[in-house]
């Protein structure tokens, strides 16, 4: 099972089934994650089964767990996380893209975003400091270090 997205080269997306990973040389360090309620922002389609948790497991958790195993078999150092941040007052919980304001932007950029619920920018930024620190550590060293809440480290 492959994630519903994938790496790209140039401008064309790779085929869904590309065969075994061909990393060539040293395997990369990889940081990946998903949000606990990723599918809450997407309405169920006619062929969807299960609620938000089941659809998130099927479209994010299961394929990314399989990708992790494949990367590790290829020699990659892999660090995974689940974002469990559910801003109070948000109708979406830990939805798809809720991590973006923790990483990028400003109070002006996110002031009308319903996914942030009732939080002030200072509260969003306070949570974001730990997430940014983990991502920056990974970029510098290939290891995010101990993951702060609201990130939950995923183990094999």
PDB file of C-alpha atoms in Angstrom:
ATOM      1  CA  UNK A   1       0.000   0.000   0.000  1.00  0.00           C
ATOM      2  CA  UNK A   2       1.478   3.365  -0.995  1.00  0.00           C
ATOM      3  CA  UNK A   3       0.614   6.753   0.488  1.00  0.00           C
ATOM      4  CA  UNK A   4      -1.816   8.808  -1.633  1.00  0.00           C
ATOM      5  CA  UNK A   5       1.118  11.088  -2.432  1.00  0.00           C
ATOM      6  CA  UNK A   6       4.747  10.528  -3.179  1.00  0.00           C
ATOM      7  CA  UNK A   7       8.116  11.930  -4.084  1.00  0.00           C
ATOM      8  CA  UNK A   8       8.481  13.713  -7.386  1.00  0.00           C
ATOM      9  CA  UNK A   9      11.362  14.151  -9.796  1.00  0.00           C
ATOM     10  CA  UNK A  10      11.190  17.128 -12.069  1.00  0.00           C
ATOM     11  CA  UNK A  11       7.485  17.751 -12.471  1.00  0.00           C
ATOM     12  CA  UNK A  12       5.936  14.331 -13.004  1.00  0.00           C
ATOM     13  CA  UNK A  13       4.832  12.245 -10.025  1.00  0.00           C
ATOM     14  CA  UNK A  14       6.365   8.796  -9.781  1.00  0.00           C
ATOM     15  CA  UNK A  15       4.084   5.835 -10.510  1.00  0.00           C
ATOM     16  CA  UNK A  16       2.289   4.418  -7.465  1.00  0.00           C
ATOM     17  CA  UNK A  17       4.197   1.125  -7.711  1.00  0.00           C
ATOM     18  CA  UNK A  18       7.838   1.902  -8.371  1.00  0.00           C
ATOM     19  CA  UNK A  19       9.210  -1.398  -7.076  1.00  0.00           C
ATOM     20  CA  UNK A  20      11.878  -1.651  -4.399  1.00  0.00           C
ATOM     21  CA  UNK A  21      13.558   1.540  -3.275  1.00  0.00           C
ATOM     22  CA  UNK A  22      16.715   2.246  -5.235  1.00  0.00           C
ATOM     23  CA  UNK A  23      18.459   4.692  -2.931  1.00  0.00           C
ATOM     24  CA  UNK A  24      21.891   4.304  -4.500  1.00  0.00           C
ATOM     25  CA  UNK A  25      24.733   4.897  -2.081  1.00  0.00           C
ATOM     26  CA  UNK A  26      24.038   6.176   1.412  1.00  0.00           C
ATOM     27  CA  UNK A  27      20.419   5.901   2.510  1.00  0.00           C
ATOM     28  CA  UNK A  28      18.819   9.190   3.523  1.00  0.00           C
ATOM     29  CA  UNK A  29      17.712  10.325   6.944  1.00  0.00           C
ATOM     30  CA  UNK A  30      13.919  10.639   6.892  1.00  0.00           C
ATOM     31  CA  UNK A  31      11.471  12.509   9.121  1.00  0.00           C
ATOM     32  CA  UNK A  32       7.809  11.790   8.450  1.00  0.00           C
ATOM     33  CA  UNK A  33       4.547  12.213  10.242  1.00  0.00           C
ATOM     34  CA  UNK A  34       0.839  12.482  10.066  1.00  0.00           C
ATOM     35  CA  UNK A  35      -1.810  14.241  12.103  1.00  0.00           C
ATOM     36  CA  UNK A  36      -4.111  12.263  14.382  1.00  0.00           C
ATOM     37  CA  UNK A  37      -7.247  13.587  12.645  1.00  0.00           C
ATOM     38  CA  UNK A  38      -5.785  14.140   9.159  1.00  0.00           C
ATOM     39  CA  UNK A  39      -9.014  13.283   7.363  1.00  0.00           C
ATOM     40  CA  UNK A  40     -11.311  15.538   9.423  1.00  0.00           C
ATOM     41  CA  UNK A  41     -11.092  18.323   6.824  1.00  0.00           C
ATOM     42  CA  UNK A  42     -12.148  16.019   3.993  1.00  0.00           C
ATOM     43  CA  UNK A  43     -15.763  14.934   3.593  1.00  0.00           C
ATOM     44  CA  UNK A  44     -16.409  11.242   3.183  1.00  0.00           C
ATOM     45  CA  UNK A  45     -16.807  10.160  -0.395  1.00  0.00           C
ATOM     46  CA  UNK A  46     -19.373   7.650  -1.628  1.00  0.00           C
ATOM     47  CA  UNK A  47     -16.883   4.769  -1.377  1.00  0.00           C
ATOM     48  CA  UNK A  48     -15.376   5.799   1.982  1.00  0.00           C
ATOM     49  CA  UNK A  49     -15.868   3.562   4.956  1.00  0.00           C
ATOM     50  CA  UNK A  50     -15.302   4.395   8.592  1.00  0.00           C
ATOM     51  CA  UNK A  51     -14.998   7.712  10.321  1.00  0.00           C
ATOM     52  CA  UNK A  52     -12.107  10.148  10.549  1.00  0.00           C
ATOM     53  CA  UNK A  53      -9.893   7.791  12.573  1.00  0.00           C
ATOM     54  CA  UNK A  54     -10.395   4.849  10.200  1.00  0.00           C
ATOM     55  CA  UNK A  55      -9.814   6.956   7.093  1.00  0.00           C
ATOM     56  CA  UNK A  56      -6.705   8.559   8.656  1.00  0.00           C
ATOM     57  CA  UNK A  57      -5.339   5.091   9.464  1.00  0.00           C
ATOM     58  CA  UNK A  58      -6.052   3.845   5.947  1.00  0.00           C
ATOM     59  CA  UNK A  59      -4.705   6.861   4.020  1.00  0.00           C
ATOM     60  CA  UNK A  60      -1.841   8.011   6.270  1.00  0.00           C
ATOM     61  CA  UNK A  61      -0.846   5.708   9.109  1.00  0.00           C
ATOM     62  CA  UNK A  62      -0.851   2.352   7.295  1.00  0.00           C
ATOM     63  CA  UNK A  63       0.942   3.423   4.102  1.00  0.00           C
ATOM     64  CA  UNK A  64       3.472   5.591   5.947  1.00  0.00           C
ATOM     65  CA  UNK A  65       4.209   2.752   8.376  1.00  0.00           C
ATOM     66  CA  UNK A  66       4.838   0.477   5.388  1.00  0.00           C
ATOM     67  CA  UNK A  67       7.032   3.125   3.751  1.00  0.00           C
ATOM     68  CA  UNK A  68       9.014   3.440   6.981  1.00  0.00           C
ATOM     69  CA  UNK A  69       9.673  -0.291   7.015  1.00  0.00           C
ATOM     70  CA  UNK A  70      10.811  -0.189   3.393  1.00  0.00           C
ATOM     71  CA  UNK A  71      13.107   2.775   4.057  1.00  0.00           C
ATOM     72  CA  UNK A  72      14.611   1.043   7.093  1.00  0.00           C
ATOM     73  CA  UNK A  73      15.196  -2.149   5.104  1.00  0.00           C
ATOM     74  CA  UNK A  74      17.117   0.043   2.649  1.00  0.00           C
ATOM     75  CA  UNK A  75      19.309   1.376   5.459  1.00  0.00           C
ATOM     76  CA  UNK A  76      17.653   4.743   6.080  1.00  0.00           C
ATOM     77  CA  UNK A  77      17.494   6.260   9.558  1.00  0.00           C
ATOM     78  CA  UNK A  78      13.793   6.995   9.936  1.00  0.00           C
ATOM     79  CA  UNK A  79      12.060   9.135  12.550  1.00  0.00           C
ATOM     80  CA  UNK A  80       8.277   9.197  12.641  1.00  0.00           C
ATOM     81  CA  UNK A  81       5.756  11.212  14.589  1.00  0.00           C
ATOM     82  CA  UNK A  82       2.025  11.702  14.969  1.00  0.00           C
ATOM     83  CA  UNK A  83       0.813  15.232  15.666  1.00  0.00           C
ATOM     84  CA  UNK A  84      -1.846  15.098  18.378  1.00  0.00           C
ATOM     85  CA  UNK A  85      -2.487  18.849  18.685  1.00  0.00           C
ATOM     86  CA  UNK A  86      -6.184  19.676  18.814  1.00  0.00           C
ATOM     87  CA  UNK A  87      -6.581  23.435  19.232  1.00  0.00           C
ATOM     88  CA  UNK A  88      -9.458  24.248  21.608  1.00  0.00           C
ATOM     89  CA  UNK A  89     -12.445  25.553  19.690  1.00  0.00           C
ATOM     90  CA  UNK A  90     -11.364  24.059  16.366  1.00  0.00           C
ATOM     91  CA  UNK A  91     -14.024  21.972  14.653  1.00  0.00           C
ATOM     92  CA  UNK A  92     -11.271  19.944  12.943  1.00  0.00           C
ATOM     93  CA  UNK A  93      -9.010  18.694  15.746  1.00  0.00           C
ATOM     94  CA  UNK A  94      -5.557  17.518  14.656  1.00  0.00           C
ATOM     95  CA  UNK A  95      -6.484  17.937  11.006  1.00  0.00           C
ATOM     96  CA  UNK A  96      -4.475  17.866   7.806  1.00  0.00           C
ATOM     97  CA  UNK A  97      -2.173  20.919   7.624  1.00  0.00           C
ATOM     98  CA  UNK A  98      -2.691  22.015  11.264  1.00  0.00           C
ATOM     99  CA  UNK A  99       1.101  21.739  11.682  1.00  0.00           C
ATOM    100  CA  UNK A 100       1.780  24.450   9.105  1.00  0.00           C
ATOM    101  CA  UNK A 101       1.071  27.413  11.422  1.00  0.00           C
ATOM    102  CA  UNK A 102       3.324  25.730  13.997  1.00  0.00           C
ATOM    103  CA  UNK A 103       6.145  25.929  11.444  1.00  0.00           C
ATOM    104  CA  UNK A 104       5.473  28.880   9.161  1.00  0.00           C
ATOM    105  CA  UNK A 105       3.633  32.146   9.020  1.00  0.00           C
ATOM    106  CA  UNK A 106       2.573  34.915  11.288  1.00  0.00           C
ATOM    107  CA  UNK A 107      -0.402  36.104  13.282  1.00  0.00           C
ATOM    108  CA  UNK A 108      -1.656  38.010  10.227  1.00  0.00           C
ATOM    109  CA  UNK A 109      -1.312  35.004   7.940  1.00  0.00           C
ATOM    110  CA  UNK A 110      -3.342  32.727  10.229  1.00  0.00           C
ATOM    111  CA  UNK A 111      -5.717  35.140  11.987  1.00  0.00           C
ATOM    112  CA  UNK A 112      -8.903  33.818  10.352  1.00  0.00           C
ATOM    113  CA  UNK A 113      -8.000  30.126  10.189  1.00  0.00           C
ATOM    114  CA  UNK A 114     -10.778  28.036  11.773  1.00  0.00           C
ATOM    115  CA  UNK A 115      -8.360  25.140  12.260  1.00  0.00           C
ATOM    116  CA  UNK A 116      -6.654  27.174  15.035  1.00  0.00           C
ATOM    117  CA  UNK A 117      -9.875  27.438  17.027  1.00  0.00           C
ATOM    118  CA  UNK A 118      -9.865  29.947  19.877  1.00  0.00           C
ATOM    119  CA  UNK A 119      -6.105  30.154  20.395  1.00  0.00           C
ATOM    120  CA  UNK A 120      -4.156  33.382  20.342  1.00  0.00           C
ATOM    121  CA  UNK A 121      -1.116  33.616  18.098  1.00  0.00           C
ATOM    122  CA  UNK A 122       1.094  33.612  21.204  1.00  0.00           C
ATOM    123  CA  UNK A 123      -0.382  30.214  22.170  1.00  0.00           C
ATOM    124  CA  UNK A 124       0.117  28.831  18.645  1.00  0.00           C
ATOM    125  CA  UNK A 125       3.683  30.139  18.553  1.00  0.00           C
ATOM    126  CA  UNK A 126       4.457  28.640  21.973  1.00  0.00           C
ATOM    127  CA  UNK A 127       3.453  25.165  20.734  1.00  0.00           C
ATOM    128  CA  UNK A 128       5.271  25.784  17.467  1.00  0.00           C
ATOM    129  CA  UNK A 129       8.623  26.515  19.132  1.00  0.00           C
ATOM    130  CA  UNK A 130       9.108  22.892  20.106  1.00  0.00           C
ATOM    131  CA  UNK A 131       7.970  21.590  16.717  1.00  0.00           C
ATOM    132  CA  UNK A 132      10.296  24.014  14.900  1.00  0.00           C
ATOM    133  CA  UNK A 133      13.173  22.992  17.160  1.00  0.00           C
ATOM    134  CA  UNK A 134      12.642  19.298  16.345  1.00  0.00           C
ATOM    135  CA  UNK A 135      12.470  19.961  12.602  1.00  0.00           C
ATOM    136  CA  UNK A 136      15.550  22.207  12.756  1.00  0.00           C
ATOM    137  CA  UNK A 137      17.479  19.563  14.698  1.00  0.00           C
ATOM    138  CA  UNK A 138      16.560  17.008  12.043  1.00  0.00           C
ATOM    139  CA  UNK A 139      17.679  19.367   9.259  1.00  0.00           C
ATOM    140  CA  UNK A 140      21.022  19.968  11.000  1.00  0.00           C
ATOM    141  CA  UNK A 141      21.823  16.459  12.235  1.00  0.00           C
ATOM    142  CA  UNK A 142      19.422  13.935  10.701  1.00  0.00           C
ATOM    143  CA  UNK A 143      17.883  13.375  14.141  1.00  0.00           C
ATOM    144  CA  UNK A 144      14.995  15.424  15.562  1.00  0.00           C
ATOM    145  CA  UNK A 145      16.002  14.553  19.121  1.00  0.00           C
ATOM    146  CA  UNK A 146      13.345  13.932  21.771  1.00  0.00           C
ATOM    147  CA  UNK A 147      10.018  14.993  20.293  1.00  0.00           C
ATOM    148  CA  UNK A 148       8.058  17.560  22.281  1.00  0.00           C
ATOM    149  CA  UNK A 149       4.310  17.463  22.783  1.00  0.00           C
ATOM    150  CA  UNK A 150       2.182  17.598  20.729  1.00  0.00           C
ATOM    151  CA  UNK A 151       4.372  15.269  18.648  1.00  0.00           C
ATOM    152  CA  UNK A 152       4.238  11.611  19.608  1.00  0.00           C
ATOM    153  CA  UNK A 153       7.261   9.594  18.493  1.00  0.00           C
ATOM    154  CA  UNK A 154       6.413   6.534  16.438  1.00  0.00           C
ATOM    155  CA  UNK A 155       8.449   3.429  17.021  1.00  0.00           C
ATOM    156  CA  UNK A 156       8.898   0.362  14.886  1.00  0.00           C
TER     157      UNK A 156
END
